[in-house]
Short mmCIF file of C-alpha atoms in Angstrom, two decimals:
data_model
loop_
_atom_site.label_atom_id
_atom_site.label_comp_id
_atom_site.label_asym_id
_atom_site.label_seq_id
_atom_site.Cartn_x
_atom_site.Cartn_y
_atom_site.Cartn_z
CA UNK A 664 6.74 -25.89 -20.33
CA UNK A 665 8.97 -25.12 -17.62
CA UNK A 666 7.81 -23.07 -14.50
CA UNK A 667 9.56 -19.52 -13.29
CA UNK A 668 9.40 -19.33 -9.46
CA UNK A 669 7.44 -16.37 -8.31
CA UNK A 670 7.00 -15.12 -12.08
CA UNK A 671 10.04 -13.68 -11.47
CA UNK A 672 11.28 -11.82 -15.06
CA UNK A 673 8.50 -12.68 -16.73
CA UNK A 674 6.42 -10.03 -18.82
CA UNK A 675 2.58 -10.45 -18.30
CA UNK A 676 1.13 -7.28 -19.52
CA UNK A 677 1.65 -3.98 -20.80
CA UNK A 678 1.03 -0.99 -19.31
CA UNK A 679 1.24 2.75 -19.72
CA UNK A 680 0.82 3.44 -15.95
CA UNK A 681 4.36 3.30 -14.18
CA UNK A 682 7.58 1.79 -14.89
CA UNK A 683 10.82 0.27 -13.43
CA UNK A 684 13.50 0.73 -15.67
CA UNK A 685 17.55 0.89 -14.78
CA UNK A 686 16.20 1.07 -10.83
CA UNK A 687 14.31 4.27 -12.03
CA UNK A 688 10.54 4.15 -11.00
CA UNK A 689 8.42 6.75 -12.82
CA UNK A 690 4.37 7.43 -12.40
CA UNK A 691 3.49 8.14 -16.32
CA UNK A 692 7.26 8.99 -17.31
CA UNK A 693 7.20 11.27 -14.39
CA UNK A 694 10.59 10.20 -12.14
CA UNK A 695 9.55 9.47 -8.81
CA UNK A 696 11.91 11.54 -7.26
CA UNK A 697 10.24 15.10 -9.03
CA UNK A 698 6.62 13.82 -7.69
CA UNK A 699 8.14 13.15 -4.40
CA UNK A 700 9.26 16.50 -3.59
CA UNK A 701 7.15 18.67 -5.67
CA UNK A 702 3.55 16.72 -6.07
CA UNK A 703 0.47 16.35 -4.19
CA UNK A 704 -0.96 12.50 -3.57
CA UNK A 705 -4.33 14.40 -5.13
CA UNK A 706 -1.92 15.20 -8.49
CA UNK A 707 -0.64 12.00 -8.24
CA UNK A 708 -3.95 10.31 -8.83
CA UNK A 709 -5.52 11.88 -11.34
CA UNK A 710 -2.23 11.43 -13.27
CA UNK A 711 -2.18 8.03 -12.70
CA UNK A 712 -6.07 7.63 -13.43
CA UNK A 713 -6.03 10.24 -16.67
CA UNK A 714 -2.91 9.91 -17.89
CA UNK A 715 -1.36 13.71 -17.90
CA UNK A 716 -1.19 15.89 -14.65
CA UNK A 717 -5.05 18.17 -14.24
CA UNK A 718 -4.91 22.21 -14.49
CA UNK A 719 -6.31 23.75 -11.69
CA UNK A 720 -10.08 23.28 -12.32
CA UNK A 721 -9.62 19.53 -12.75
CA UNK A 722 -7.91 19.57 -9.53
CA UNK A 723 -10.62 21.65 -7.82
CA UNK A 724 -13.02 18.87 -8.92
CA UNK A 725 -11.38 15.85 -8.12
CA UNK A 726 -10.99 17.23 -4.65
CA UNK A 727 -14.41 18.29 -4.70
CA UNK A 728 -15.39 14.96 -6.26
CA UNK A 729 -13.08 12.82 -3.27
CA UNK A 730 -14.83 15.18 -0.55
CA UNK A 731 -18.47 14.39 -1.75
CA UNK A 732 -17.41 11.01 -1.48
CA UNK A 733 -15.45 10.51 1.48
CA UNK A 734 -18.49 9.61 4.48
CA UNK A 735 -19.17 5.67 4.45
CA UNK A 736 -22.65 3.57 4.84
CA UNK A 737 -23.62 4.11 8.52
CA UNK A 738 -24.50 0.32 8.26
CA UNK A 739 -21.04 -0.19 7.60
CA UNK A 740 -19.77 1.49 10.90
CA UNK A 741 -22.04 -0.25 12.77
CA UNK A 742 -21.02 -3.68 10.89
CA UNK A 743 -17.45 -2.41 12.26
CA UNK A 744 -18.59 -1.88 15.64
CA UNK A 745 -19.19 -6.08 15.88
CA UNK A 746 -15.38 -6.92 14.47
CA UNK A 747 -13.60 -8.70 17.05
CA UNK A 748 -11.65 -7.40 19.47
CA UNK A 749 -7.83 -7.72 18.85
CA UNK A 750 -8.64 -8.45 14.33
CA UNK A 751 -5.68 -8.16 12.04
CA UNK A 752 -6.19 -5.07 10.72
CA UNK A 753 -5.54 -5.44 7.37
CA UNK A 754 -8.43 -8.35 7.61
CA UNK A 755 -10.70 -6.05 9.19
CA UNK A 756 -10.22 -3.52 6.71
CA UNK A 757 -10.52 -6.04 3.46
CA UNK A 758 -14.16 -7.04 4.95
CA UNK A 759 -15.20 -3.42 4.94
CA UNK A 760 -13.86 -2.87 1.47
CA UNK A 761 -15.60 -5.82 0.24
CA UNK A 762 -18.81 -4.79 2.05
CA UNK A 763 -18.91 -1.55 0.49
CA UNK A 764 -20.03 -3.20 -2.36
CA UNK A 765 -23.21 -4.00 -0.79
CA UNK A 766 -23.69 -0.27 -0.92
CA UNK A 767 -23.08 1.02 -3.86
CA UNK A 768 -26.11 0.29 -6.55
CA UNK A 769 -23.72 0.91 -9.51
CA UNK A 770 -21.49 -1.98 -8.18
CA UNK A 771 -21.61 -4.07 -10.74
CA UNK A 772 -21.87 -1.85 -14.07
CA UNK A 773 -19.26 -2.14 -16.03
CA UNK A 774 -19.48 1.06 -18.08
CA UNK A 775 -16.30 3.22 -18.14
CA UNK A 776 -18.17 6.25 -16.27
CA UNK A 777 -19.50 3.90 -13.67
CA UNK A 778 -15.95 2.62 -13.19
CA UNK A 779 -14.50 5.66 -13.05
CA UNK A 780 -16.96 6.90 -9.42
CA UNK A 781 -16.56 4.21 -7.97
CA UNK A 782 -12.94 4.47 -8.16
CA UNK A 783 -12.86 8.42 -6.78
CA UNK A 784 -15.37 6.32 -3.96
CA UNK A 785 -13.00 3.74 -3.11
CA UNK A 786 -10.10 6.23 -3.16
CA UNK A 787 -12.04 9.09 -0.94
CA UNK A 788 -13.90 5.82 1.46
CA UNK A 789 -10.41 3.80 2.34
CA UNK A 790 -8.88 6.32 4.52
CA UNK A 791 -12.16 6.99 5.95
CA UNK A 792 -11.93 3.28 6.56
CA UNK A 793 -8.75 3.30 8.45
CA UNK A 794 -9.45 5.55 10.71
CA UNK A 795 -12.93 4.53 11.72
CA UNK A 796 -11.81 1.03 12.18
CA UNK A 797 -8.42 2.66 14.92
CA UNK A 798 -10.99 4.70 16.75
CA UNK A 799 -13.29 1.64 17.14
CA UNK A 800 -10.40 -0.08 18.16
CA UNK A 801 -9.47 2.06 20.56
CA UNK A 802 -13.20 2.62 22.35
CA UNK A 803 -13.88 6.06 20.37
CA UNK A 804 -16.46 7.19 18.57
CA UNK A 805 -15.52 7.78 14.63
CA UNK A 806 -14.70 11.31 13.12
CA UNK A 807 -16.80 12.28 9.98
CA UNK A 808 -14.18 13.61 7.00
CA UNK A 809 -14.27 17.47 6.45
CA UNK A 810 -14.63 19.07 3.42
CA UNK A 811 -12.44 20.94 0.97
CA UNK A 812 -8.63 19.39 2.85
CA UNK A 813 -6.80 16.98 1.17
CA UNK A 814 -6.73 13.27 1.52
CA UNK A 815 -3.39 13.20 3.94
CA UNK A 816 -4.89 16.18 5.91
CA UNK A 817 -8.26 14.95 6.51
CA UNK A 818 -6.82 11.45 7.55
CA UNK A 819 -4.74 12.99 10.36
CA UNK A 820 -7.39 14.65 11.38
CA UNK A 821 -10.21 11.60 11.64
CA UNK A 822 -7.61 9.68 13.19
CA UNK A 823 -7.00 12.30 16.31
CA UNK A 824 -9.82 14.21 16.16
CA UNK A 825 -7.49 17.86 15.93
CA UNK A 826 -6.30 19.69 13.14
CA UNK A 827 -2.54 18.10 12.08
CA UNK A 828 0.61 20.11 11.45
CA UNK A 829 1.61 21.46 8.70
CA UNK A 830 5.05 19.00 8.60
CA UNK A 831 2.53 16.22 9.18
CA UNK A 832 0.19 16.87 6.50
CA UNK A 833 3.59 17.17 4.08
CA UNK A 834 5.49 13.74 5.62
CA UNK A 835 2.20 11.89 5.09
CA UNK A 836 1.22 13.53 1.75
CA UNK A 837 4.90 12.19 0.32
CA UNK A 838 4.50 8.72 1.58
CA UNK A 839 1.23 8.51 0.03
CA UNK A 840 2.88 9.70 -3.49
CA UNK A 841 5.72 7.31 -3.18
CA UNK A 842 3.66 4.28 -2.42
CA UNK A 843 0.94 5.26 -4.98
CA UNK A 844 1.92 2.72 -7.84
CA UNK A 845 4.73 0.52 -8.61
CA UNK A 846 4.17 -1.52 -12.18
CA UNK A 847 3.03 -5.05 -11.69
CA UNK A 848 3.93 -5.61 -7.60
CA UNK A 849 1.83 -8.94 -6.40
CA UNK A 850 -1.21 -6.80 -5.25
CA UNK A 851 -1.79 -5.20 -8.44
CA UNK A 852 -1.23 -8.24 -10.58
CA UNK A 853 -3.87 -10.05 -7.63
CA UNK A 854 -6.67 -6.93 -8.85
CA UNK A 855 -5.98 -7.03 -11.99
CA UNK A 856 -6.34 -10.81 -12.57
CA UNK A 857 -9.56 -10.51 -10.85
CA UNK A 858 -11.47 -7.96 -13.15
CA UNK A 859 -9.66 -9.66 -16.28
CA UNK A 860 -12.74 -12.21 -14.85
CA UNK A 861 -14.58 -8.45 -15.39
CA UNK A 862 -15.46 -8.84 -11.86
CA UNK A 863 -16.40 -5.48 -10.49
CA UNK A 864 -13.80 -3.38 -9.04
CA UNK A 865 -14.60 -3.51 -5.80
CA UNK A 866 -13.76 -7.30 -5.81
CA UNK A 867 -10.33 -6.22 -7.50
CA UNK A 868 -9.63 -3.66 -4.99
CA UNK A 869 -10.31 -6.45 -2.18
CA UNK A 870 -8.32 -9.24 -3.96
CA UNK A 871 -5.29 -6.46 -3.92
CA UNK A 872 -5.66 -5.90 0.03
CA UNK A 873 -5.31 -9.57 0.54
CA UNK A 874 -2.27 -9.51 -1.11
CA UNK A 875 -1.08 -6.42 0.51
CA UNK A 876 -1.66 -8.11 3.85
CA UNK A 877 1.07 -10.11 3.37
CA UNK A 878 4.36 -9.66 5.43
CA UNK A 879 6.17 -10.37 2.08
CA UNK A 880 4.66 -6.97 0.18
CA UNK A 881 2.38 -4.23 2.36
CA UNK A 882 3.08 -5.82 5.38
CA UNK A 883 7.07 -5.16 5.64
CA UNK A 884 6.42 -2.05 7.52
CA UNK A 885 4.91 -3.14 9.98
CA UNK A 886 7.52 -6.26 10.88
CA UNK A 887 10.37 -2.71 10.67
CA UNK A 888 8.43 -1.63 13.63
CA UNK A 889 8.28 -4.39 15.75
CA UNK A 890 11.80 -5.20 14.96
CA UNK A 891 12.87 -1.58 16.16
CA UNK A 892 10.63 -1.66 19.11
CA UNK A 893 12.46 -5.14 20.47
CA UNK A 894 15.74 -3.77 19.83
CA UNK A 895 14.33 -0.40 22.33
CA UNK A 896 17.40 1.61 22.11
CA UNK A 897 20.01 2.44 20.05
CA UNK A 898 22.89 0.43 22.05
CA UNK A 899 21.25 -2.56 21.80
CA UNK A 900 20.60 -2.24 17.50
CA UNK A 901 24.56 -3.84 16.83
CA UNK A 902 24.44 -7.17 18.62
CA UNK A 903 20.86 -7.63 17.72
CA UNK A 904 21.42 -6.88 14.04
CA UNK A 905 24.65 -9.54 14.52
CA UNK A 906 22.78 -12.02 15.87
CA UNK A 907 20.31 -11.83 12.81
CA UNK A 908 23.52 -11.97 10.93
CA UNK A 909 25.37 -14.44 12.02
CA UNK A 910 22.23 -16.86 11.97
CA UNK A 911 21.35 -15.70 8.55
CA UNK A 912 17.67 -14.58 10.03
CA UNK A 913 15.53 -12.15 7.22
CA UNK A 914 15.97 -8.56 8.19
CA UNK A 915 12.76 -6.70 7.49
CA UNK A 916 12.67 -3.50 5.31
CA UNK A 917 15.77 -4.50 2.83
CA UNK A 918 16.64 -5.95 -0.25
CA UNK A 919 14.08 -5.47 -3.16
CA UNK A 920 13.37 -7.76 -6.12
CA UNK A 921 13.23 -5.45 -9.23
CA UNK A 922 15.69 -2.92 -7.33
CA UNK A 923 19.67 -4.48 -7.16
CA UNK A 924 21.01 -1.16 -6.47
CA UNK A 925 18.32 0.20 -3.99
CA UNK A 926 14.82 1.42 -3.41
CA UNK A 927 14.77 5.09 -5.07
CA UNK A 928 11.79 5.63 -2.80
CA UNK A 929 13.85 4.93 0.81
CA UNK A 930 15.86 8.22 0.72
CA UNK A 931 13.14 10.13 0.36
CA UNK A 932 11.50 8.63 3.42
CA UNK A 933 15.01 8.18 5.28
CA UNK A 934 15.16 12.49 4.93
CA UNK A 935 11.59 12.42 5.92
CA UNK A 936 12.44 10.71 9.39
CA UNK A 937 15.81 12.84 9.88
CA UNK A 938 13.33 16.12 9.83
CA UNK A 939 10.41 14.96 11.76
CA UNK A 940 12.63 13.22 14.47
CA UNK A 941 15.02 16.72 14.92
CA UNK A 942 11.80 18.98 15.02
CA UNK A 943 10.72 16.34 17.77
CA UNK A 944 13.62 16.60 19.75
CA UNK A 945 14.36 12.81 19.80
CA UNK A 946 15.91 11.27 17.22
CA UNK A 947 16.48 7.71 18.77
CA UNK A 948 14.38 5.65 16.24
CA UNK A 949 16.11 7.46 13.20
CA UNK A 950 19.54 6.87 14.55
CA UNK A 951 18.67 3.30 15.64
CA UNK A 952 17.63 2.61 11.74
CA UNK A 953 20.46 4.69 10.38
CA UNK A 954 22.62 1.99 12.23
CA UNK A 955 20.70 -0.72 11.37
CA UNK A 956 21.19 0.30 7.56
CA UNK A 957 24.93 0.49 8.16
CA UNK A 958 24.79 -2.80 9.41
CA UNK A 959 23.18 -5.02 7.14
CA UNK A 960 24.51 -2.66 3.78
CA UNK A 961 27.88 -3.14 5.23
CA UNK A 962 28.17 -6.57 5.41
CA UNK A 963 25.05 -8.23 3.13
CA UNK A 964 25.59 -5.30 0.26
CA UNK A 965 20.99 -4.97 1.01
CA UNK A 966 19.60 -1.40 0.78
CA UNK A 967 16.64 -0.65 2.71
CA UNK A 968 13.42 -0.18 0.32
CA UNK A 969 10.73 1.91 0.58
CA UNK A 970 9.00 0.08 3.96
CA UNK A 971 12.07 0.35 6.42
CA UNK A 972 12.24 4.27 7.01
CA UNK A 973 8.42 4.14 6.67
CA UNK A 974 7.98 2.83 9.94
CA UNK A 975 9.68 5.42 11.91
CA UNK A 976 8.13 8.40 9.82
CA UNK A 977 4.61 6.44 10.96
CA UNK A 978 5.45 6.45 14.34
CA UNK A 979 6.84 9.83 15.21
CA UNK A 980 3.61 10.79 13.28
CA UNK A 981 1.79 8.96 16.54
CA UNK A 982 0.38 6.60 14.44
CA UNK A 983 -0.03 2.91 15.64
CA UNK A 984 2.00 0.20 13.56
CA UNK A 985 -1.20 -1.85 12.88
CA UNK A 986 -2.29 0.92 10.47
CA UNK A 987 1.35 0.84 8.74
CA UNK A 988 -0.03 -1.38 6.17
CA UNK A 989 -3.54 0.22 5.89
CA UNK A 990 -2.13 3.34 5.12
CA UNK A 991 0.00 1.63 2.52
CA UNK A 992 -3.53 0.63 1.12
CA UNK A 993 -4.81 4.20 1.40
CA UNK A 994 -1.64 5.13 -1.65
CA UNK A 995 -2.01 2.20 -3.41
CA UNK A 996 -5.96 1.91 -4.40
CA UNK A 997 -4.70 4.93 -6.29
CA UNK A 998 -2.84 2.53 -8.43
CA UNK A 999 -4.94 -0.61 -8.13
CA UNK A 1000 -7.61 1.43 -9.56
CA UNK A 1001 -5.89 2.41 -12.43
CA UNK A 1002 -4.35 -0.63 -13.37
CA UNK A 1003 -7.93 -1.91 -13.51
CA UNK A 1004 -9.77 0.55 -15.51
CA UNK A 1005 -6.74 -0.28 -17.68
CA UNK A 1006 -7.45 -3.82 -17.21
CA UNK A 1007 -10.68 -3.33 -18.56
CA UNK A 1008 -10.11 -1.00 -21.30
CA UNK A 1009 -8.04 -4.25 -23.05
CA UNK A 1010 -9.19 -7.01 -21.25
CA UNK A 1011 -8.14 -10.43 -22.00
CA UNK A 1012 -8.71 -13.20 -19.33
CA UNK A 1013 -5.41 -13.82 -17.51
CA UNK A 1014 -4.53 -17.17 -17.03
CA UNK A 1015 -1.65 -19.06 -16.81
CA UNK A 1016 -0.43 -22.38 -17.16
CA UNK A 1017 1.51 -24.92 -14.55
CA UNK A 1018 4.58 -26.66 -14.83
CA UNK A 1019 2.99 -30.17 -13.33
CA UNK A 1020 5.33 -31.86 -11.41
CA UNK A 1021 3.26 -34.65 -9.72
CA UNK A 1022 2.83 -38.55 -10.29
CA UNK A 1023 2.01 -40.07 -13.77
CA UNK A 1024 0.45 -42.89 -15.13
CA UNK A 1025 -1.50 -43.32 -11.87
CA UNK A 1026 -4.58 -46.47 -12.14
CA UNK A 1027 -7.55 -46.41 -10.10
CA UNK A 1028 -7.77 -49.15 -7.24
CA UNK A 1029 -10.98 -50.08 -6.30
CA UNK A 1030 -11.02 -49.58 -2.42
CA UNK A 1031 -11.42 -52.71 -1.15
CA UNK A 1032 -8.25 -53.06 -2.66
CA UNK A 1033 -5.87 -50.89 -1.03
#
């Protein structure tokens, strides 16, 4: 046997849910460029849950269904309320995932209608969540969800407490479709090797935010921002993108594994950030990353992927970089969930093998021997 480092090429599963093929990433055969311009995040999921896009009524429904669901356990707010001050987000917001669990009676049957709630709980609860755990943070008092808005709208709105634009509502609502799903990433393969245990789906849905935590997958984002906010303005981006040059240093928010001719996802964002940053009069962090882009395309031949224009559509939303990565989670339970209802529906146990690499032929010593 002979290892591959990071599973890289290799084909564990198959899957009718999304695919990456010739650098073209399509939901269900649908290219993500048509769902990013024409679809709703609401479409998006029951597509990637059901298979085929809903008619109207089964829209209707699924909205109704995600509304009914939305409010979370009081006991978990006030378990929130005791977090520390100053957690990792991410870590705050895989406890409260997990703890839902505690809950929800139905947690651990395994039929497929069982399955199926809890996943339209999970994906109406998360943003919910989010931005209970940011007002906490910040010493207010949490928003309940309204009723009959969608999922980007009534996130906006817990998070501020006032009804968000319309441009808003649409710049969130297309990050939310482009980070809904992409084939086996390490989050989804971390869920779905969890219920192939059939372990209930709220323990795959937590395994997958652990991964996501990570600065290596969800957590990109959030490392754009920081980078952009200690460069400050736009004549300092050249010699600090140099410097990371010239010592070789990682530059957040580029380069791709399955993509070698660039993220389809990052234009859509990169337009995204042009609009939002004109109609706010200040277009500073767009040009800085514009630059940036120039930089390291121009002389590494890296194209930014879907995380680095992320970060400045997040921020001239107003919202704070340590909920970069939540909101990531927000999209992608849309996809976690499906993979593991399809997980379940042909389950097999996954589990590898190891290339062993350590000492051989070893003989115990008794101890007063060594």
């Amino acid at each position: 046997m002979t290892a591959t480092k990071g599973l890289e090429g290799i084909v564990a599963t198959t899957s009718s849910i999304s695919s990456i093929i010739d650098g073209v990433l399509t939901y269900r055969g649908y290219n993500i460029d048509d769902l990013a311009v024409h679809a709703s995040f609401e479409e998006v999921i029951y597509l990637l849950w059901y298979g085929r896009f809903p008619v109207q009524s089964e829209l209707d429904q699924l909205l109704r269904d995600l509304s009914e669901s939305a409010a979370i356990p009081s006991e978990l707010v006030e378990q929130m309320r005791l977090y520390p001050t100053g957690t990792n987000t991410m870590a705050a917001l895989r406890s409260a995932v997990s703890a839902l669990a505690l809950y929800d009676e139905t947690a651990n049957e395994m039929s497929s209608e069982a399955n199926f709630r809890k996943a339209i709980k999970l994906q109406a609860q998360l943003p919910t969540i989010v931005a209970t755990l940011s007002r906490l943070r910040a010493g207010l008092e949490p928003i309940a969800p309204k009723s009959g808005v969608s999922i980007a709208h009534n996130f906006l709105y817990m998070l501020n407490g006032e009804e968000p634009s319309e441009l808003a509502v649409k710049a969130l609502n297309q990050a939310l479709v482009l980070h809904a799903d992409h084939e086996l990433n390490a989050s989804t393969f971390a869920a779905r090797v969890t219920v192939a245990t059939l372990s209930d789906i709220y323990s795959g849905v937590t395994s997958a935010i652990g991964a996501l935590k990570g600065p290596l997958h969800g957590g990109a984002n959030e490392a754009v921002m920081v980078m952009l906010e200690e460069i400050g303005s736009f004549d300092r981006v050249e010699d600090y993108v140099q410097t990371k040059l010239d010592n070789k240093e990682k530059i957040m928010g580029f380069g791709h594994r399955v993509y070698k001719g660039g993220d389809p996802r990052a234009k859509h964002l990169q337009k995204m950030s042009q609009d939002l940053s004109q109609l706010q009069g200040n277009t500073e962090l767009y040009d800085m990353s514009v630059r940036i882009e120039e930089m390291v395309t121009g002389q590494k031949g890296l194209k930014p992927n879907v995380d680095f224009y992320s970060a400045s559509v997040y921020t001239i939303l107003g919202i704070q970089r340590e909920l970069f990565t939540p909101i990531f989670a927000i999209s992608r339970v849309s996809g976690w969930t499906a993979h593991i209802l399809e997980q379940y529906e042909n389950n097999r146990l996954i589990r590898p093998r190891a290339e062993y690499t350590g000492l051989t032929n070893q003989k115990y010593i008794p101890i007063q021997n060594r």
